[in-house]
Coordinates of C-alpha atoms and ligand atoms in Angstrom, one line a residue:
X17 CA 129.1 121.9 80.8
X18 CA 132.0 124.3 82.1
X19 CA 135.8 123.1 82.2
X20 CA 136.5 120.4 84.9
X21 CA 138.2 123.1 87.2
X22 CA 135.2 125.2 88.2
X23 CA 133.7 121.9 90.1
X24 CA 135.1 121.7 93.0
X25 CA 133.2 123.6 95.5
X26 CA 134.7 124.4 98.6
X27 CA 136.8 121.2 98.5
X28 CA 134.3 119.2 98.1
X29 CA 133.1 117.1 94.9
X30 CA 130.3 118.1 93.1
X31 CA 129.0 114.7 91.5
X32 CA 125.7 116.0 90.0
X33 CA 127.7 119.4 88.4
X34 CA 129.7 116.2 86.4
X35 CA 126.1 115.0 85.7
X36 CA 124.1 116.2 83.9
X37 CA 120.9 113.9 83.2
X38 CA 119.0 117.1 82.3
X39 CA 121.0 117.1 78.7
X40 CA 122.4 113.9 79.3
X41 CA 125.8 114.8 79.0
X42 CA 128.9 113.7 81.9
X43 CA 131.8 114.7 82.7
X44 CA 135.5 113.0 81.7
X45 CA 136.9 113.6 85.1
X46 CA 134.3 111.3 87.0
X47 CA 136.4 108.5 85.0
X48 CA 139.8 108.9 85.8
X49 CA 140.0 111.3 89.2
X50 CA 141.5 109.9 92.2
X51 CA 140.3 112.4 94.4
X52 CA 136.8 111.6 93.0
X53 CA 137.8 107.5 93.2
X54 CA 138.6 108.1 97.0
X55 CA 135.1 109.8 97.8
X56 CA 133.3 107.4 96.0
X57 CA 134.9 104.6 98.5
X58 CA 133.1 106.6 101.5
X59 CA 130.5 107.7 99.3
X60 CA 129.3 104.7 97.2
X61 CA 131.0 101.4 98.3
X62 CA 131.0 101.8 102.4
X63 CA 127.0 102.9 102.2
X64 CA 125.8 100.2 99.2
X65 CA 124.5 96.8 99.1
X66 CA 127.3 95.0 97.6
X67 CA 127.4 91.3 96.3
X68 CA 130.1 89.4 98.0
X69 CA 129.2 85.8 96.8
X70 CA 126.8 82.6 96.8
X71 CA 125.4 80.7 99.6
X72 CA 126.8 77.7 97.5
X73 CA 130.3 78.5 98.4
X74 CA 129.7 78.2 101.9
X75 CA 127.6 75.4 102.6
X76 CA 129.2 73.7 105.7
X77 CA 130.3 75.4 108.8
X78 CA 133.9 76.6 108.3
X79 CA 133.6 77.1 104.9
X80 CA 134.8 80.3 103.8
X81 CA 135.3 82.2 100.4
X82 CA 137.8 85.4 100.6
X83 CA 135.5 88.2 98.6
X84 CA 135.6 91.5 98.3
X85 CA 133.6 95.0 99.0
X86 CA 134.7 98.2 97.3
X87 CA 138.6 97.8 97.4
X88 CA 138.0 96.1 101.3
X89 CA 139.2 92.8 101.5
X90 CA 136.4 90.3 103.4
X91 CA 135.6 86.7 104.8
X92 CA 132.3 85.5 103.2
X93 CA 132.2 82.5 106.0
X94 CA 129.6 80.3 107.6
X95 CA 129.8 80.2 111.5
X96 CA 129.4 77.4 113.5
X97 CA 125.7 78.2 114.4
X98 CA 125.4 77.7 110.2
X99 CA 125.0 81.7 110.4
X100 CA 126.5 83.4 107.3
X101 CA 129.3 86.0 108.6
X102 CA 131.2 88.6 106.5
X103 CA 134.6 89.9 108.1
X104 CA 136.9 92.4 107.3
X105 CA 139.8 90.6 106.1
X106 CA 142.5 92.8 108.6
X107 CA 143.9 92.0 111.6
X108 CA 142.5 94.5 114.3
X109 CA 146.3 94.3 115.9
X110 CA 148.4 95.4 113.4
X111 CA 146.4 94.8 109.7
X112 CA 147.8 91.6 108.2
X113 CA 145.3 89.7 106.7
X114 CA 143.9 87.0 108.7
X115 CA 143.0 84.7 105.6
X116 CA 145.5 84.4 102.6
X117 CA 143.4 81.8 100.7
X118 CA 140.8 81.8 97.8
X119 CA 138.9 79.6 99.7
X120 CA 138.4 76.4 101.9
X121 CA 137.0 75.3 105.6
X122 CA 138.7 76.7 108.9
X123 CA 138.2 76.2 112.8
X124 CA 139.7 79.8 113.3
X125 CA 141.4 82.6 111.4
X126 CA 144.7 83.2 112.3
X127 CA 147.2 85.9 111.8
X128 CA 150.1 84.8 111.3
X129 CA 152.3 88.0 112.0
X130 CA 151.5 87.8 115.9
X131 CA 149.6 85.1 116.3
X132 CA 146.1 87.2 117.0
X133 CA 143.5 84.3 116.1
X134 CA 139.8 84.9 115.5
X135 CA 136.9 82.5 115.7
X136 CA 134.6 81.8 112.8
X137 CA 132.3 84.3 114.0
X138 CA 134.9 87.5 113.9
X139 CA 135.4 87.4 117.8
X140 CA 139.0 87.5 119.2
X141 CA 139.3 84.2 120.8
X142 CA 143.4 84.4 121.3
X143 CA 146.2 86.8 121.7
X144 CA 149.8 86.1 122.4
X145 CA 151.0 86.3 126.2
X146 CA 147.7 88.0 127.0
X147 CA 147.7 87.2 130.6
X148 CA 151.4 88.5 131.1
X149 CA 151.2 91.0 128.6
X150 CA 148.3 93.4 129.5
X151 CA 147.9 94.7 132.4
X152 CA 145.1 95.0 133.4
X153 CA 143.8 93.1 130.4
X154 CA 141.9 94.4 127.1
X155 CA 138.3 93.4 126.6
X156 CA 138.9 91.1 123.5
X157 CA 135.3 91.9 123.0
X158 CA 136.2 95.1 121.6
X159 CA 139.0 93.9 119.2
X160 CA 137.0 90.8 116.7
X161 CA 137.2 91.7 113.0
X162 CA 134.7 94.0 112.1
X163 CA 131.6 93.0 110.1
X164 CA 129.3 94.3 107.9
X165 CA 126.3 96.2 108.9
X166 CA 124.0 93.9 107.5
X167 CA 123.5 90.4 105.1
X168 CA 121.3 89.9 103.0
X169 CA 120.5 86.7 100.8
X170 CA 118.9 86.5 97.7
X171 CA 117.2 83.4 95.5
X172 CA 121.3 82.0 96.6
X173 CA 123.5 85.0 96.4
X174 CA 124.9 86.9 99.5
X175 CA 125.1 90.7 99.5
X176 CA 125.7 92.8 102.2
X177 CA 126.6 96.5 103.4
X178 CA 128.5 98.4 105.9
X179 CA 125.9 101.3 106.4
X180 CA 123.6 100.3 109.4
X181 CA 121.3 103.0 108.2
X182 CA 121.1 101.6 104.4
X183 CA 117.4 100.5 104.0
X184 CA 116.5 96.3 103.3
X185 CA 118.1 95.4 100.5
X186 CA 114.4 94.3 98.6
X187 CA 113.9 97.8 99.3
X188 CA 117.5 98.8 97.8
X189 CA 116.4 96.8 94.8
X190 CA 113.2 98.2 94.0
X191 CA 111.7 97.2 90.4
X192 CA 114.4 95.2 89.9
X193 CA 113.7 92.6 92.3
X194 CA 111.8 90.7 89.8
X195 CA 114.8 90.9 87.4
X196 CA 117.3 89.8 89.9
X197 CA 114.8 86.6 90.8
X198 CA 114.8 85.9 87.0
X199 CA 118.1 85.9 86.6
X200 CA 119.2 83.7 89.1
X201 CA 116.6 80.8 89.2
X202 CA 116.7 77.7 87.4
X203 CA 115.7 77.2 83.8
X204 CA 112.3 76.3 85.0
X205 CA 111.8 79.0 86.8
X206 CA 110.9 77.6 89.8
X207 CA 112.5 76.8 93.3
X208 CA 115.6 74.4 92.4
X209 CA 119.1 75.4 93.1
X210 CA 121.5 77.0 90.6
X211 CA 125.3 76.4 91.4
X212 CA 128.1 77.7 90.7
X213 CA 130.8 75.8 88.5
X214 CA 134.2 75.7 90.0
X215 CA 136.4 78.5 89.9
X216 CA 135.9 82.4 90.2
X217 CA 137.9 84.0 86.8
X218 CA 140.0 87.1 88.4
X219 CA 141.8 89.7 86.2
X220 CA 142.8 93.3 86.0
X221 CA 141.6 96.1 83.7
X222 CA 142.5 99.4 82.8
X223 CA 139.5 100.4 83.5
X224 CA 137.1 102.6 85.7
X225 CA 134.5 100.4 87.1
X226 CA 132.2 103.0 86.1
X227 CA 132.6 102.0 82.2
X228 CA 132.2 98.5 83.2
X229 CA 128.7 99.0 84.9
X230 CA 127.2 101.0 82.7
X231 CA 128.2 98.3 80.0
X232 CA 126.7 95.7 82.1
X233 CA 123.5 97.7 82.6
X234 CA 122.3 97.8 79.0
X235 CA 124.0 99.3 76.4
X236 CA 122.8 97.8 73.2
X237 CA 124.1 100.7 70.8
X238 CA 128.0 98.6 71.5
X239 CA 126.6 95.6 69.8
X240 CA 128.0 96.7 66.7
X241 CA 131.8 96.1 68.4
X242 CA 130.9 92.3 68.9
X243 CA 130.2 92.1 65.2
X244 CA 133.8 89.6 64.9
X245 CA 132.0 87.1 67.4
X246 CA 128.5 87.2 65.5
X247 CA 130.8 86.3 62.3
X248 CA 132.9 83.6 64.3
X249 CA 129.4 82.0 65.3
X250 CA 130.7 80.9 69.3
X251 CA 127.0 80.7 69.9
X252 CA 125.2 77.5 70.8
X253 CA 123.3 77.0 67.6
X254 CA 124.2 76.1 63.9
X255 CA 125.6 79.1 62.1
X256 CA 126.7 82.2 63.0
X257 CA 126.0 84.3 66.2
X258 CA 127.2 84.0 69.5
X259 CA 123.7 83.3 71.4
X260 CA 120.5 82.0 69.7
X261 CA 118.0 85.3 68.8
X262 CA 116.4 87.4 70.5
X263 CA 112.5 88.1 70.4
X264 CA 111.4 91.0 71.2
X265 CA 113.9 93.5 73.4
X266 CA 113.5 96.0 75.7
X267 CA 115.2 98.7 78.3
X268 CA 114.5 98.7 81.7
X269 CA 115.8 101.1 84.0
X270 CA 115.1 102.3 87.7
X271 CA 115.2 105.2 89.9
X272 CA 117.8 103.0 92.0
X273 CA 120.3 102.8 89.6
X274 CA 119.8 99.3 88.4
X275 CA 119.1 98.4 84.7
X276 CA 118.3 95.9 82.2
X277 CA 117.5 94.5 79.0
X278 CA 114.9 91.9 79.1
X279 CA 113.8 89.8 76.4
X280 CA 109.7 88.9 76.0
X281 CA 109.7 85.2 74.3
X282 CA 105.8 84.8 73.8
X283 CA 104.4 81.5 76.1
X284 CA 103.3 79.6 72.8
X285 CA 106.8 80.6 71.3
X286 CA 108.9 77.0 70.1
X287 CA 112.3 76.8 71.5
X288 CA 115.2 75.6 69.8
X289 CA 117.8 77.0 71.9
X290 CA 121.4 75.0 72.3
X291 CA 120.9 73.0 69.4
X292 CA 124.5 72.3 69.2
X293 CA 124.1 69.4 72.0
X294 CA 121.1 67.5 71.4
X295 CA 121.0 66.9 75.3
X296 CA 121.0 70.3 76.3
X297 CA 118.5 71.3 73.6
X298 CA 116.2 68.8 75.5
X299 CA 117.1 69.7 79.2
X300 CA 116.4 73.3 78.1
X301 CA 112.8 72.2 76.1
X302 CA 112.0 70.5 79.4
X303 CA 112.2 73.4 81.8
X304 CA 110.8 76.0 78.9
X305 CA 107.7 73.7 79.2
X306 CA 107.9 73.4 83.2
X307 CA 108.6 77.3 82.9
X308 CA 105.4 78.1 81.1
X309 CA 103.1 75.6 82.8
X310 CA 104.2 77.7 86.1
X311 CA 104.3 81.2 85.2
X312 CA 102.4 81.5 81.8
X313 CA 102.7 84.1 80.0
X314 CA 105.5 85.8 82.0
X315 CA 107.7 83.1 81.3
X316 CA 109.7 84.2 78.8
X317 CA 109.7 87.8 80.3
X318 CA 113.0 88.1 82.5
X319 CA 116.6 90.3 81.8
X320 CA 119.1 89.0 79.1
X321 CA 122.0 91.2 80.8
X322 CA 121.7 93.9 83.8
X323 CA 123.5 95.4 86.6
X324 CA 122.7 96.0 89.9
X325 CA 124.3 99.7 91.3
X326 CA 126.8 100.0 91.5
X327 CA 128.7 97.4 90.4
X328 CA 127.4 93.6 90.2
X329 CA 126.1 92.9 86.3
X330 CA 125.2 89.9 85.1
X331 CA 123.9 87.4 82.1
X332 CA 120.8 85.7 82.9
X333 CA 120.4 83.6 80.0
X334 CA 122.9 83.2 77.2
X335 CA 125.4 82.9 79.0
X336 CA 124.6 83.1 83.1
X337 CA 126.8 84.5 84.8
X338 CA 128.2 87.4 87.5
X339 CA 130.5 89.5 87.0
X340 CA 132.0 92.0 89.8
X341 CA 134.0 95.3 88.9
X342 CA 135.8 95.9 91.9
X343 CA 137.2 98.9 92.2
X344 CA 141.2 98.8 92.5
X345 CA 142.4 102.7 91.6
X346 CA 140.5 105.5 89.6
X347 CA 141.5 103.7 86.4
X348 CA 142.1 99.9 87.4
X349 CA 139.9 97.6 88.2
X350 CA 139.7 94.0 89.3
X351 CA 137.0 92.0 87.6
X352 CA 135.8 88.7 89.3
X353 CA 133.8 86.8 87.5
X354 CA 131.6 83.3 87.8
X355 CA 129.5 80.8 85.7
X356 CA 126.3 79.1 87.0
X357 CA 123.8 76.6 85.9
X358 CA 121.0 73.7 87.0
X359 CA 122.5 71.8 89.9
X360 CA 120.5 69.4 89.0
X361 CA 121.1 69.3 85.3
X362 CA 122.7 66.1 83.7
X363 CA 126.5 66.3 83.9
X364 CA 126.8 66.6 79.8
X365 CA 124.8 69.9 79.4
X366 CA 126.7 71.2 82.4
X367 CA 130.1 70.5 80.8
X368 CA 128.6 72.3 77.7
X369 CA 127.2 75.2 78.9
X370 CA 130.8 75.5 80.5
X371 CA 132.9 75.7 77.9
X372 CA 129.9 77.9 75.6
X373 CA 130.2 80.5 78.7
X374 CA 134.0 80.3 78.8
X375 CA 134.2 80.9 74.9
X376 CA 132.1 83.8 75.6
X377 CA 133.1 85.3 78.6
X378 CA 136.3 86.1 80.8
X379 CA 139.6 87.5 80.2
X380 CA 139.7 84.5 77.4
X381 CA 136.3 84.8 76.3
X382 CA 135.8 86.3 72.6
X383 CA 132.7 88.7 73.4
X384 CA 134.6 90.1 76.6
X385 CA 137.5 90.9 74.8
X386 CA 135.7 92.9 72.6
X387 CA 134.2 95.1 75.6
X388 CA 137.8 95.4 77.7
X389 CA 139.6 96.7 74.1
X390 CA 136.8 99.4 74.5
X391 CA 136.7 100.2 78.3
X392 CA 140.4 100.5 78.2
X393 CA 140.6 103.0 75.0
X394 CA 137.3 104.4 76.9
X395 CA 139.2 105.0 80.3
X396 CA 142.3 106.3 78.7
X397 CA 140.7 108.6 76.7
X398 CA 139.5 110.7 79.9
X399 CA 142.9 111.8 80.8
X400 CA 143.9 115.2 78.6
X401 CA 143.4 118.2 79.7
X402 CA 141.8 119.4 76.3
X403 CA 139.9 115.7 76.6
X404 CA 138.7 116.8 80.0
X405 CA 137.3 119.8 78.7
X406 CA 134.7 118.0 76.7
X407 CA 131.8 115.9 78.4
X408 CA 130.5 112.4 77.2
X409 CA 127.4 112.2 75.2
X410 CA 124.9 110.1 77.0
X411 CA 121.6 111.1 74.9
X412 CA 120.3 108.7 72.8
X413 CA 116.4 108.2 73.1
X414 CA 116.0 110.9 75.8
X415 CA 112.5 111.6 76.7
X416 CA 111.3 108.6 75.3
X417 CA 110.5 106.5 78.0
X418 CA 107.7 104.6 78.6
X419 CA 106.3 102.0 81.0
X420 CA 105.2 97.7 80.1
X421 CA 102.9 95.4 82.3
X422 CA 105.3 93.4 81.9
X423 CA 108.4 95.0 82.7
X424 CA 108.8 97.0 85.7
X425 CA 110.7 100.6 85.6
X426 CA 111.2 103.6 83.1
X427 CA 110.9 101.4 80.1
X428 CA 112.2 101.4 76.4
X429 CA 111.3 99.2 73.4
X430 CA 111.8 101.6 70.7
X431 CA 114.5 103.0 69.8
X432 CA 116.1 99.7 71.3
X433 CA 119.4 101.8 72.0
X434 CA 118.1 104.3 73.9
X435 CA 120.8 104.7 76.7
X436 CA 118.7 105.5 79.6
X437 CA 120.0 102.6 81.8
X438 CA 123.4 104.4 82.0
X439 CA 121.7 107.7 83.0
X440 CA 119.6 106.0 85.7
X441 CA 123.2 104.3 87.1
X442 CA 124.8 107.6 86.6
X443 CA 121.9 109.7 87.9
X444 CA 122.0 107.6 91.0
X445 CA 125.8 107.8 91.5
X446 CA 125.3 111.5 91.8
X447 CA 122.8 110.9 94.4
X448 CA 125.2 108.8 96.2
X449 CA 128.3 111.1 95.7
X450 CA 126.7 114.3 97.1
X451 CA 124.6 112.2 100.2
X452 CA 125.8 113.2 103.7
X453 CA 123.9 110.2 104.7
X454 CA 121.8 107.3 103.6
X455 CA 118.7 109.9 104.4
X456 CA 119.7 112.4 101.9
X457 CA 119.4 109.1 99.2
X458 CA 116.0 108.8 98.0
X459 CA 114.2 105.0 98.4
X460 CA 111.4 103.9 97.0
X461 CA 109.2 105.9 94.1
X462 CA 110.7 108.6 95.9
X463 CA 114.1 108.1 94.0
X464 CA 112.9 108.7 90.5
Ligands
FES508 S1 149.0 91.9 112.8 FE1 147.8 90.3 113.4 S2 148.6 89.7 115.3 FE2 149.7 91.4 114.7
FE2_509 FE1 129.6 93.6 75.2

């Protein structure tokens, strides 16, 4: 790769000159430049699906949960016709936002500044002095909050996208609509609820939300950086570790930009997972049973970690959580992240899983910390010129790609660090990045 000056063509960005999947190498810049940050707000995060939250947050009408898309601020709400609406969270008067809390149950969003107030459904129900102030009068038709393009839900969760031209979102997922249904069901596998536990963890890092995805997408050659947790044993078993084993590993990734590492437990295997609480040992032996008496031997097939482009990861098993990287500048970024387990589980294993995930994950949580010291360093280490002038190495187990019945997508098992799940995301940032529109991305097979 050239020096990072002879890449801007004709003003514009050149993603795929930064990336290079053919030698797997990538530019520093695409880490730490604002002008590149700003383009991938039109670029990546206004065209996307993005997740904004959980159908669980927002179970009565009124309910509403203040998310976020890209660096937008937004209303996840529920309307009074039970239909799930997600708002811009700006005033269409003057841009105050017209919800200032976490979460909670309205009749109307009001602004405070001049007192423009919008119903549940985004529609401009009042303005101040309207009758003596405008003549003739505005249409308040024209002037609700904007919303999204479209919603989607999924097995619970809510995504959504401003690009009326952005296919389905099953279609957006591709291959790893399997791995997203895996992830999020219960234990058993079947068609109970999951819930979220109280609370959404929110905290800043100094960090692109690149480096964070690509994390969350499968990177198992960082492993060796959680080597104080293995020896601190947080996991829930006897001994050291911070989960209970693995079987037998392996990489997923897809043309879409999404990747995984899932985990094949055999259907016979016995499981002695969270033997730390006898009652969770047994909740969990219970749905392992109920799990392989309804999908046999794909039971214990399903993603460990993964991420969904561009920027939703999550833990499917040990522990189960999502985690957001929202972007916040070309080298902040604002990580939201939440816990989720059985609804109908007994209170005790809910209470331990809780404070297992919280021991692993979060701003206090011992495995994270090992992954922000690194994404930080990571970040900061894209900023010197003579840095700039030498890419990032993104090769390991190039060309080796296979496929599995089992497991959908360009697949892995050996060498188990192979890091082709960061070129897929990358490869399809670059496809996003240098897109006039959602017709210049490729869908389907096409997008391999
Ligand atoms: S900014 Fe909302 S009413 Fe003026
Ligand atoms: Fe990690």
């Amino acid at each position: 790769m050239g020096d990072g000056h002879d890449r801007l063509l004709g003003g514009e960005v050149s993603a795929r000159a930064r990336v290079d999947m053919g030698i797997g190498e990538i530019s520093r810049d695409i880490f730490v430049s604002e002008e590149i940050y700003r383009r991938e707000q039109a670029q990546v995060f206004a065209r996307a699906w993005l997740y904004v939250g959980h159908e669980s947050q927002i179970r009565k009408p009124g309910d509403f949960f203040l998310s976020r898309m890209g660096e937008e601020s937004v209303i996840l709400t529920r309307d009074q016709n039970h239909k799930i609406r997600v708002l811009l969270n700006t005033c269409r008067h003057r841009g105050m936002k017209v919800c200032r809390y976490d979460e909670g149950n309205t009749k109307t969003f009001y602004c405070p500044y001049h007192a423009w107030t919008y119903g549940l459904d985004g529609s401009l129900i009042g303005v101040q002095d309207y009758r003596g102030l405008y003549q003739p009068p505005f249409d308040k038709e024209d002037w609700g909050l904007v919303q999204v393009a479209k919603i989607a839900t999924f097995r619970g969760t809510v995504w959504a996208t401003w690009d009326s031209d952005a296919p389905d979102f099953e279609t957006y997922l591709g291959g790893a609509r399997r791995a997203l249904d895996a992830g999020l069901a219960p234990w058993d596998g079947g068609d109970g609820e999951v819930e979220l536990l109280d609370g959404v963890q929110k905290w800043i890092v100094p960090s692109n939300w690149k480096v964070v995805a690509e994390n969350g997408s499968g990177d198992m050659l960082h492993n060796v950086s959680h080597r104080s947790v293995d020896l601190a044993g947080i996991g829930p078993k006897e001994g050291s570790g911070r989960r209970d084993p693995f079987r037998q590993l392996a990489l997923s990734a897809l043309p879409e930009g999404h990747g995984f590492i899932y985990d094949k437990v055999p259907s016979d295997a016995d499981r002695n997972d969270y033997s730390l609480s006898p009652i969770t040992a047994e909740y969990f032996k219970e749905a392992w049973r109920r799990r392989v008496e309804l999908l046999g031997e794909a039971a214990g097939v399903g993603p460990v970690v993964g991420a969904i482009f561009p920027n939703m990861c999550f833990h499917a098993q040990q522990p189960r959580t999502i985690m957001v990287a929202h972007p916040r500048s070309a080298t902040s970024s604002e990580l939201w992240r939440v816990y989720f387990v059985d609804k109908d589980a007994p209170t005790e294993v809910k209470q331990f899983l809780r404070r297992y995930y919280l021991s692993y994950s979060g701003p206090g949580g011992m495995t994270e910390q090992d992954d922000m010291e690194n994404w930080g360093y990571a970040t900061q280490g894209c900023h010197g010129e003579i840095s700039q002038r030498h890419p990032f190495h993104y090769k390991a187990g190039m060309g080796l790609e296979g496929t599995d019945p089992m497991v959908p997508g360009a697949v892995t098992e050996n060498p188990i660090g192979s890091e082709q799940n960061p070129r897929a995301l990358y490869n399809r940032w670059a496809q996003f990045m240098d897109a006039a529109t959602w017709n210049d991305i490729p869908t389907g097979r096409a997008a391999a």
